[in-house]
Short mmCIF file of C-alpha atoms in Angstrom, two decimals:
data_model
loop_
_atom_site.label_atom_id
_atom_site.label_comp_id
_atom_site.label_asym_id
_atom_site.label_seq_id
_atom_site.Cartn_x
_atom_site.Cartn_y
_atom_site.Cartn_z
CA MET A 1 0.00 0.00 0.00
CA MET A 2 1.07 3.60 -0.58
CA ASN A 3 2.40 5.34 2.52
CA LYS A 4 1.13 8.74 3.67
CA PHE A 5 3.88 10.56 1.76
CA TYR A 6 2.77 9.10 -1.56
CA LEU A 7 -0.91 9.70 -0.77
CA LEU A 8 -0.10 13.34 -0.07
CA LEU A 9 1.80 13.61 -3.37
CA LEU A 10 -1.08 11.96 -5.22
CA THR A 11 -3.49 14.56 -3.84
CA ILE A 12 -1.15 17.38 -4.89
CA GLY A 13 -0.70 15.89 -8.36
CA LEU A 14 -4.41 15.44 -8.93
CA THR A 15 -5.03 19.04 -7.88
CA PHE A 16 -2.45 20.35 -10.35
CA ILE A 17 -3.76 18.24 -13.21
CA SER A 18 -7.42 19.03 -12.59
CA CYS A 19 -6.58 22.73 -12.64
CA SER A 20 -4.52 22.45 -15.80
CA THR A 21 -6.93 20.54 -18.04
CA SER A 22 -10.25 21.65 -19.42
CA GLU A 23 -13.39 19.53 -19.49
CA ARG A 24 -13.09 18.81 -23.19
CA GLU A 25 -10.70 16.12 -24.41
CA LEU A 26 -7.37 17.57 -25.47
CA THR A 27 -5.84 16.95 -28.89
CA VAL A 28 -2.52 15.08 -28.99
CA GLU A 29 -0.57 18.28 -29.61
CA GLU A 30 -2.39 20.10 -26.79
CA ARG A 31 -1.69 17.23 -24.40
CA VAL A 32 2.03 17.15 -25.25
CA ARG A 33 2.21 20.93 -25.00
CA GLU A 34 0.49 20.89 -21.62
CA ASP A 35 2.87 18.27 -20.24
CA VAL A 36 5.90 20.35 -21.30
CA GLU A 37 4.46 23.62 -20.00
CA TRP A 38 3.36 22.16 -16.67
CA LEU A 39 6.68 20.45 -15.94
CA SER A 40 8.73 23.50 -16.96
CA SER A 41 6.50 26.14 -15.35
CA ASP A 42 7.96 28.65 -12.90
CA GLU A 43 5.95 26.99 -10.12
CA MET A 44 7.95 23.78 -10.62
CA ALA A 45 11.19 25.67 -9.79
CA GLY A 46 13.36 23.67 -12.18
CA ARG A 47 12.55 20.23 -10.65
CA LEU A 48 15.93 19.75 -8.98
CA ALA A 49 16.30 16.18 -7.73
CA GLY A 50 15.56 16.03 -4.01
CA SER A 51 13.36 19.12 -4.03
CA GLU A 52 9.67 19.39 -3.19
CA GLN A 53 8.94 20.32 -6.81
CA GLU A 54 10.71 17.20 -8.08
CA ALA A 55 8.47 15.09 -5.83
CA ILE A 56 5.37 16.87 -7.18
CA ALA A 57 6.60 16.28 -10.74
CA ALA A 58 7.07 12.59 -9.95
CA ASN A 59 3.50 12.38 -8.77
CA TYR A 60 2.24 14.23 -11.86
CA ILE A 61 3.89 11.54 -14.02
CA ALA A 62 2.52 8.73 -11.83
CA ASP A 63 -0.98 10.16 -12.09
CA ARG A 64 -0.66 10.50 -15.87
CA PHE A 65 0.44 6.85 -16.00
CA GLN A 66 -2.64 5.91 -14.00
CA GLN A 67 -4.93 7.95 -16.27
CA ILE A 68 -3.44 6.30 -19.35
CA GLY A 69 -3.75 2.78 -17.94
CA VAL A 70 -0.09 2.05 -17.20
CA ASP A 71 0.29 -0.32 -14.24
CA PRO A 72 2.61 0.58 -11.32
CA PHE A 73 5.93 -1.27 -11.25
CA GLY A 74 7.91 0.42 -8.48
CA ASP A 75 8.41 -0.35 -4.80
CA SER A 76 5.57 -1.95 -2.82
CA ASP A 77 3.04 -1.81 -5.67
CA THR A 78 3.52 1.93 -6.22
CA TYR A 79 4.90 3.80 -9.22
CA PHE A 80 7.93 4.99 -7.20
CA GLN A 81 11.41 3.56 -6.74
CA GLN A 82 13.17 5.50 -4.00
CA PHE A 83 16.92 6.11 -3.78
CA THR A 84 19.28 8.44 -1.94
CA LEU A 85 21.14 11.19 -3.78
CA GLN A 86 24.91 10.79 -3.42
CA GLY A 87 28.05 12.14 -5.07
CA PRO A 88 29.91 15.37 -5.78
CA MET A 89 27.21 16.98 -7.90
CA ALA A 90 24.51 16.25 -5.31
CA GLN A 91 26.79 17.72 -2.67
CA SER A 92 27.52 20.83 -4.71
CA MET A 93 23.80 21.42 -5.25
CA GLY A 94 23.00 20.97 -1.56
CA VAL A 95 20.89 17.80 -1.93
CA GLU A 96 23.31 15.03 -0.94
CA ASN A 97 21.54 12.35 1.16
CA TYR A 98 18.11 13.67 0.10
CA ILE A 99 15.53 11.11 -1.06
CA SER A 100 14.65 11.02 -4.75
CA ARG A 101 12.61 8.62 -6.84
CA ASN A 102 12.25 7.05 -10.26
CA VAL A 103 8.69 6.68 -11.59
CA ILE A 104 8.15 3.21 -13.09
CA GLY A 105 5.16 1.74 -14.91
CA LYS A 106 4.50 -1.20 -17.19
CA ILE A 107 2.18 -2.30 -19.97
CA GLU A 108 2.10 -6.08 -20.07
CA GLY A 109 2.63 -7.81 -23.40
CA ASN A 110 0.17 -10.16 -25.09
CA GLU A 111 2.23 -13.17 -26.19
CA GLN A 112 5.67 -12.60 -24.59
CA PRO A 113 5.00 -10.77 -21.30
CA GLY A 114 8.31 -12.02 -19.87
CA GLN A 115 10.31 -10.13 -22.52
CA TRP A 116 10.79 -6.41 -22.20
CA ILE A 117 11.36 -3.16 -24.03
CA ILE A 118 12.35 -0.30 -21.70
CA VAL A 119 11.59 3.33 -22.57
CA GLY A 120 12.91 6.12 -20.39
CA ALA A 121 13.36 9.88 -19.95
CA HIS A 122 14.65 11.89 -17.02
CA TYR A 123 12.22 14.32 -15.41
CA ASP A 124 14.54 16.17 -13.04
CA GLY A 125 15.90 19.55 -14.10
CA GLN A 126 18.55 22.05 -13.07
CA GLY A 127 16.62 23.86 -10.34
CA HIS A 128 18.23 27.27 -9.93
CA GLY A 129 21.32 26.31 -11.89
CA GLY A 130 24.21 26.54 -9.46
CA THR A 131 27.15 24.40 -10.54
CA ILE A 132 24.96 22.74 -13.20
CA SER A 133 24.40 26.02 -15.06
CA LEU A 134 26.46 26.94 -18.11
CA ASN A 135 25.73 30.64 -17.57
CA HIS A 136 28.13 31.68 -14.82
CA GLU A 137 26.73 35.19 -14.41
CA THR A 138 23.13 34.04 -13.82
CA ALA A 139 23.76 30.60 -12.32
CA ASP A 140 21.51 31.31 -9.32
CA THR A 141 18.33 31.88 -11.34
CA LEU A 142 15.42 29.63 -12.26
CA HIS A 143 16.29 27.07 -14.93
CA ASN A 144 12.91 25.86 -16.24
CA SER A 145 14.57 22.89 -18.00
CA ALA A 146 12.00 22.65 -20.80
CA ASP A 147 13.99 20.91 -23.51
CA ASP A 148 16.18 19.24 -20.88
CA ASN A 149 14.06 17.32 -20.21
CA ALA A 150 10.37 18.15 -19.98
CA SER A 151 10.38 17.42 -23.72
CA GLY A 152 11.53 13.84 -23.19
CA VAL A 153 8.95 13.23 -20.46
CA ALA A 154 6.21 14.54 -22.75
CA GLY A 155 7.42 12.06 -25.37
CA LEU A 156 7.43 9.26 -22.79
CA LEU A 157 3.84 10.03 -21.78
CA TYR A 158 2.73 10.30 -25.40
CA ILE A 159 4.23 6.91 -26.27
CA ALA A 160 2.60 5.43 -23.16
CA ASP A 161 -0.74 6.68 -24.46
CA LYS A 162 -0.11 5.11 -27.89
CA LEU A 163 0.95 1.81 -26.32
CA SER A 164 -2.19 1.67 -24.18
CA GLU A 165 -4.33 1.62 -27.33
CA ARG A 166 -2.83 -1.71 -28.45
CA SER A 167 -0.17 -3.47 -26.42
CA PHE A 168 2.79 -5.26 -27.97
CA ASN A 169 3.71 -8.93 -27.77
CA LYS A 170 6.51 -7.93 -25.38
CA SER A 171 5.93 -6.02 -22.17
CA VAL A 172 7.02 -2.39 -22.08
CA MET A 173 8.49 -0.75 -19.00
CA LEU A 174 8.22 3.05 -18.85
CA ILE A 175 10.64 4.86 -16.54
CA ALA A 176 10.90 8.54 -15.67
CA PHE A 177 14.33 8.84 -14.07
CA SER A 178 15.45 11.42 -11.53
CA GLY A 179 18.98 12.48 -10.58
CA GLU A 180 20.18 12.56 -14.20
CA GLU A 181 21.48 16.11 -13.87
CA LEU A 182 23.51 15.05 -10.83
CA GLY A 183 25.33 12.24 -12.64
CA LEU A 184 22.77 9.67 -13.90
CA LEU A 185 21.95 8.75 -10.30
CA GLY A 186 18.45 7.39 -10.90
CA SER A 187 19.27 5.27 -13.93
CA ARG A 188 22.41 3.91 -12.27
CA TYR A 189 20.41 3.02 -9.18
CA PHE A 190 17.91 1.21 -11.40
CA THR A 191 20.56 -0.78 -13.28
CA ASP A 192 22.49 -1.53 -10.07
CA ASN A 193 19.27 -2.96 -8.60
CA PHE A 194 17.89 -4.64 -11.71
CA PHE A 195 14.77 -6.51 -10.64
CA ILE A 196 13.98 -8.39 -13.86
CA ASN A 197 16.11 -10.84 -15.83
CA ARG A 198 18.59 -8.74 -17.81
CA ASP A 199 18.54 -11.29 -20.65
CA SER A 200 14.80 -10.71 -21.03
CA VAL A 201 15.35 -7.07 -22.11
CA ALA A 202 15.53 -6.55 -25.86
CA ALA A 203 16.61 -2.90 -25.65
CA MET A 204 16.35 0.42 -23.82
CA ILE A 205 15.19 3.56 -25.65
CA ASN A 206 15.93 6.98 -24.14
CA PHE A 207 14.34 10.37 -24.85
CA ASP A 208 16.54 13.25 -23.71
CA MET A 209 16.23 16.70 -25.31
CA ILE A 210 13.81 16.00 -28.15
CA GLY A 211 12.10 19.40 -28.07
CA ARG A 212 14.14 21.49 -30.49
CA LEU A 213 13.65 19.76 -33.84
CA THR A 214 15.11 22.12 -36.46
CA ASN A 215 15.35 21.44 -40.21
CA ASP A 216 13.94 17.96 -39.44
CA GLU A 217 17.36 16.91 -38.07
CA LEU A 218 17.38 14.13 -35.47
CA THR A 219 20.34 12.22 -34.04
CA ILE A 220 19.86 8.67 -32.79
CA PHE A 221 22.74 7.44 -30.66
CA GLY A 222 23.47 3.80 -29.87
CA THR A 223 22.99 2.37 -33.35
CA GLY A 224 26.23 0.43 -32.91
CA THR A 225 25.09 -1.32 -29.71
CA SER A 226 23.49 -4.19 -31.63
CA PRO A 227 23.92 -5.46 -35.21
CA GLU A 228 20.12 -5.74 -35.35
CA TRP A 229 19.60 -1.97 -35.15
CA GLU A 230 20.52 -1.37 -38.78
CA GLU A 231 17.76 -3.59 -40.13
CA ILE A 232 15.23 -2.35 -37.56
CA LEU A 233 15.98 1.28 -38.43
CA ASN A 234 15.84 0.53 -42.15
CA GLN A 235 12.38 -1.02 -41.65
CA THR A 236 11.17 2.10 -39.82
CA SER A 237 9.91 4.98 -41.94
CA SER A 238 11.79 8.22 -41.37
CA ASN A 239 8.56 10.18 -40.83
CA GLY A 240 10.13 13.04 -42.79
CA LEU A 241 13.09 13.24 -40.40
CA GLU A 242 16.69 13.65 -41.48
CA ILE A 243 18.16 11.03 -39.18
CA ARG A 244 21.84 10.92 -38.29
CA ARG A 245 22.87 7.57 -36.83
CA ASN A 246 25.63 7.63 -34.22
CA PRO A 247 26.96 4.25 -33.05
CA SER A 248 27.95 5.35 -29.52
CA GLY A 249 25.84 3.96 -26.71
CA THR A 250 27.68 5.75 -23.93
CA GLY A 251 27.43 9.42 -22.96
CA ALA A 252 25.88 11.71 -20.37
CA SER A 253 22.30 10.46 -20.40
CA ASP A 254 20.26 7.63 -18.92
CA HIS A 255 20.84 5.09 -21.69
CA ALA A 256 24.53 4.83 -20.69
CA PRO A 257 24.03 2.71 -17.53
CA PHE A 258 22.01 0.20 -19.58
CA HIS A 259 24.80 0.05 -22.16
CA ASP A 260 27.22 -0.60 -19.30
CA ILE A 261 25.33 -3.74 -18.22
CA GLY A 262 25.13 -5.11 -21.76
CA ILE A 263 21.72 -3.97 -23.02
CA PRO A 264 21.34 -2.49 -26.54
CA VAL A 265 20.29 1.16 -26.39
CA LEU A 266 19.06 4.03 -28.53
CA HIS A 267 19.02 7.70 -27.53
CA TYR A 268 16.78 10.15 -29.41
CA PHE A 269 18.23 13.69 -29.40
CA THR A 270 17.53 16.89 -31.37
CA GLY A 271 20.81 18.57 -30.49
CA THR A 272 22.29 21.13 -28.16
CA HIS A 273 21.60 24.85 -28.42
CA ASP A 274 22.45 28.19 -26.82
CA ASP A 275 19.82 27.65 -24.10
CA TYR A 276 21.29 24.36 -22.87
CA HIS A 277 21.66 24.42 -19.05
CA ARG A 278 20.72 28.07 -19.00
CA GLU A 279 17.74 30.01 -17.65
CA SER A 280 16.57 30.56 -21.23
CA ASP A 281 15.52 26.90 -21.76
CA THR A 282 11.81 27.69 -21.63
CA SER A 283 8.67 26.04 -22.97
CA ASP A 284 7.87 28.74 -25.54
CA LYS A 285 10.85 27.49 -27.61
CA ILE A 286 9.67 23.87 -27.72
CA ASN A 287 8.67 22.33 -31.04
CA THR A 288 5.65 20.30 -29.92
CA GLU A 289 4.94 18.93 -33.38
CA GLY A 290 8.57 17.79 -33.52
CA ILE A 291 8.19 15.83 -30.25
CA ILE A 292 5.19 14.04 -31.74
CA ARG A 293 6.97 13.18 -34.98
CA ILE A 294 10.01 11.88 -33.12
CA THR A 295 7.90 9.81 -30.73
CA ASP A 296 5.87 8.41 -33.62
CA HIS A 297 9.16 7.28 -35.17
CA ALA A 298 10.19 5.61 -31.91
CA HIS A 299 6.80 3.90 -31.64
CA GLU A 300 7.08 2.43 -35.13
CA LEU A 301 10.66 1.35 -34.38
CA MET A 302 9.38 -0.39 -31.22
CA GLN A 303 6.78 -2.22 -33.33
CA ASN A 304 9.63 -3.59 -35.44
CA LEU A 305 11.69 -4.35 -32.33
CA ASP A 306 8.68 -6.23 -30.92
CA LYS A 307 9.11 -8.82 -33.68
CA VAL A 308 12.68 -9.61 -32.56
CA SER A 309 13.17 -11.85 -29.54
CA ALA A 310 15.30 -10.48 -26.71
CA GLY A 311 17.80 -13.29 -27.31
CA GLU A 312 18.31 -12.17 -30.91
CA MET A 313 19.29 -8.62 -29.90
CA GLU A 314 23.01 -9.26 -29.65
CA PHE A 315 24.79 -6.56 -27.63
CA THR A 316 27.89 -4.83 -28.98
CA PRO A 317 29.84 -2.52 -26.63
CA THR A 318 30.69 0.75 -28.34
CA ALA A 319 33.38 2.09 -25.99
CA PRO A 320 35.32 0.94 -22.93
CA GLN A 321 33.83 1.97 -19.63
CA GLN A 322 35.39 5.15 -18.30
CA SER A 323 36.06 4.75 -14.58
CA ASN A 324 37.30 8.27 -13.95
CA VAL A 325 35.06 10.34 -16.19
CA MET A 326 32.77 11.66 -13.47
CA SER A 327 35.12 11.39 -10.48
CA GLY A 328 34.87 14.12 -7.91
CA ASP A 329 38.57 14.97 -8.31
CA SER A 330 38.37 15.75 -12.03
CA VAL A 331 38.71 19.34 -13.17
CA THR A 332 36.46 20.92 -15.76
CA MET A 333 37.06 23.21 -18.72
CA GLY A 334 33.53 24.56 -18.83
CA VAL A 335 32.62 23.35 -22.31
CA LEU A 336 29.59 21.62 -23.77
CA PRO A 337 30.42 18.60 -25.97
CA ASP A 338 29.00 18.25 -29.45
CA TYR A 339 27.64 14.73 -28.94
CA SER A 340 26.69 14.39 -32.60
CA TYR A 341 30.30 14.87 -33.75
CA SER A 342 32.02 11.66 -34.90
CA GLY A 343 35.26 12.96 -36.44
CA ASP A 344 38.78 13.12 -34.99
CA GLY A 345 39.14 15.15 -31.83
CA PHE A 346 36.57 16.63 -29.45
CA ARG A 347 34.32 19.36 -30.87
CA ILE A 348 32.95 22.07 -28.58
CA ASP A 349 29.27 22.91 -28.92
CA GLY A 350 29.20 25.67 -26.29
CA VAL A 351 31.41 27.41 -23.75
CA ARG A 352 30.37 28.29 -20.20
CA ASP A 353 30.56 31.99 -19.33
CA GLY A 354 33.50 32.69 -17.04
CA GLY A 355 34.88 29.16 -17.24
CA PRO A 356 38.50 28.20 -17.98
CA ALA A 357 37.74 27.59 -21.66
CA GLU A 358 36.13 31.00 -22.22
CA ILE A 359 38.96 32.76 -20.40
CA ALA A 360 41.47 30.89 -22.55
CA GLY A 361 39.67 31.95 -25.73
CA LEU A 362 38.13 28.65 -26.80
CA ARG A 363 34.97 28.94 -28.91
CA ALA A 364 32.03 26.88 -30.07
CA ASP A 365 33.00 24.68 -33.06
CA ASP A 366 36.65 24.50 -31.96
CA ILE A 367 37.92 20.91 -32.15
CA ILE A 368 40.30 20.03 -29.33
CA ILE A 369 43.11 17.79 -30.58
CA GLN A 370 45.62 18.08 -27.72
CA MET A 371 45.62 19.00 -24.03
CA GLY A 372 49.13 19.49 -22.65
CA GLU A 373 51.01 16.43 -23.88
CA ILE A 374 47.87 14.30 -24.28
CA GLU A 375 46.44 13.83 -27.77
CA ILE A 376 42.65 13.98 -27.95
CA SER A 377 41.01 11.67 -30.47
CA ASP A 378 37.38 11.71 -29.21
CA ILE A 379 35.14 12.55 -26.25
CA TYR A 380 36.45 9.58 -24.28
CA THR A 381 40.11 10.56 -24.45
CA TYR A 382 39.05 14.11 -23.58
CA MET A 383 37.25 12.92 -20.45
CA GLN A 384 40.18 10.69 -19.50
CA ALA A 385 42.57 13.60 -19.97
CA LEU A 386 40.63 15.74 -17.49
CA GLY A 387 41.52 13.22 -14.79
CA GLU A 388 45.21 13.90 -15.36
CA PHE A 389 45.06 17.59 -14.43
CA SER A 390 44.48 19.47 -11.18
CA GLN A 391 43.06 22.82 -10.19
CA GLY A 392 45.42 25.72 -10.86
CA GLU A 393 47.46 23.76 -13.40
CA GLU A 394 48.36 25.58 -16.62
CA ILE A 395 48.40 23.75 -19.93
CA VAL A 396 48.38 24.53 -23.64
CA VAL A 397 45.28 23.39 -25.51
CA LYS A 398 45.59 22.81 -29.25
CA VAL A 399 42.42 23.23 -31.28
CA ARG A 400 41.56 22.97 -34.95
CA ARG A 401 39.68 26.15 -35.88
CA SER A 402 38.50 26.76 -39.47
CA GLY A 403 41.20 24.44 -40.76
CA GLU A 404 44.02 26.00 -38.76
CA ILE A 405 45.77 24.79 -35.59
CA VAL A 406 45.50 27.29 -32.73
CA GLU A 407 47.37 27.00 -29.41
CA LEU A 408 45.70 28.51 -26.34
CA PRO A 409 47.06 28.68 -22.75
CA LEU A 410 44.46 27.46 -20.25
CA THR A 411 44.41 27.44 -16.46
CA PHE A 412 42.11 25.02 -14.61
CA LYS A 413 40.22 26.52 -11.69
#
């Protein structure tokens, strides 16, 4: 049975939803728009993991699951899986040892209920920025976190609604993760405490930042995590999308922990932008129609995946696990990676105001090829290199800029 805390949250969530919806039935686009706007409203205060607003958001998602007909699959017959926030990012944001929760539901399959497809999206945001913010001057302001990742949650709820109309042969688990912004804490807790047979999972599909579709360009990461993905993707209509396939199944989102335990993954992503981890990531900039088109693509892909047994989805690791990437002792340059880049080196998509990179003169679109004496071939060697430096250390960073090699002195702080 639900404890008093969850009953209180359920009451709060029902109040919010009843106030936000009209008596008439909403169209699909209106429903998706409402989910984004509600989650990224000023009242939700950025949904920082461990906060009161994050708990209210969790209950909003649980209540939407219940409305749709998704069964609870969390602790003690609830939708919630509780965990404790730990680590350097949680400490820096003042929420270490606070309780957080994943929201988990399921739609049982018809013919193969013991086989699973997992679909996920993180619902926590950046709160008031702090150390998470990329805008140093306004770090202590509300970060509504609309694209990152109210957009993904809206996609998750939309696909849940589509699945409820006609279930698959396989069962589908739907997970709204928390603690992603603090270092994938919720998804790592889930994979560290896996409560179903791992071999019964065909794949995990992740929606993170799917709200800024521009020029129909979509990146799908993880296409190299199983040899079956090529055929499945080829069978799936593009839905008018210009799809870039990236083989990497690792990275800074909730699919990575599933990759690390040997499950094929895909990550849907519309790209970074100037509002990433800034107070300007607001709902008025969200492409609602784009979320629907992307989610429709994922739904059709899942229909094709439903025809493949979990045992046939052979897993292929796409990169060695990086043990020191997120260690508390690592320094930072204050840059945003271009996760869609697959060439030599590490391309910068954005630079944090006031960070070491900006002070050194690094710019967006610079490609880092060397840090000190360490050659940089990709994002993984870049992250490994950070572990070799300490605060206050001065190095020379070599970048490729408009075809020329530029050397820039940089001091870590």
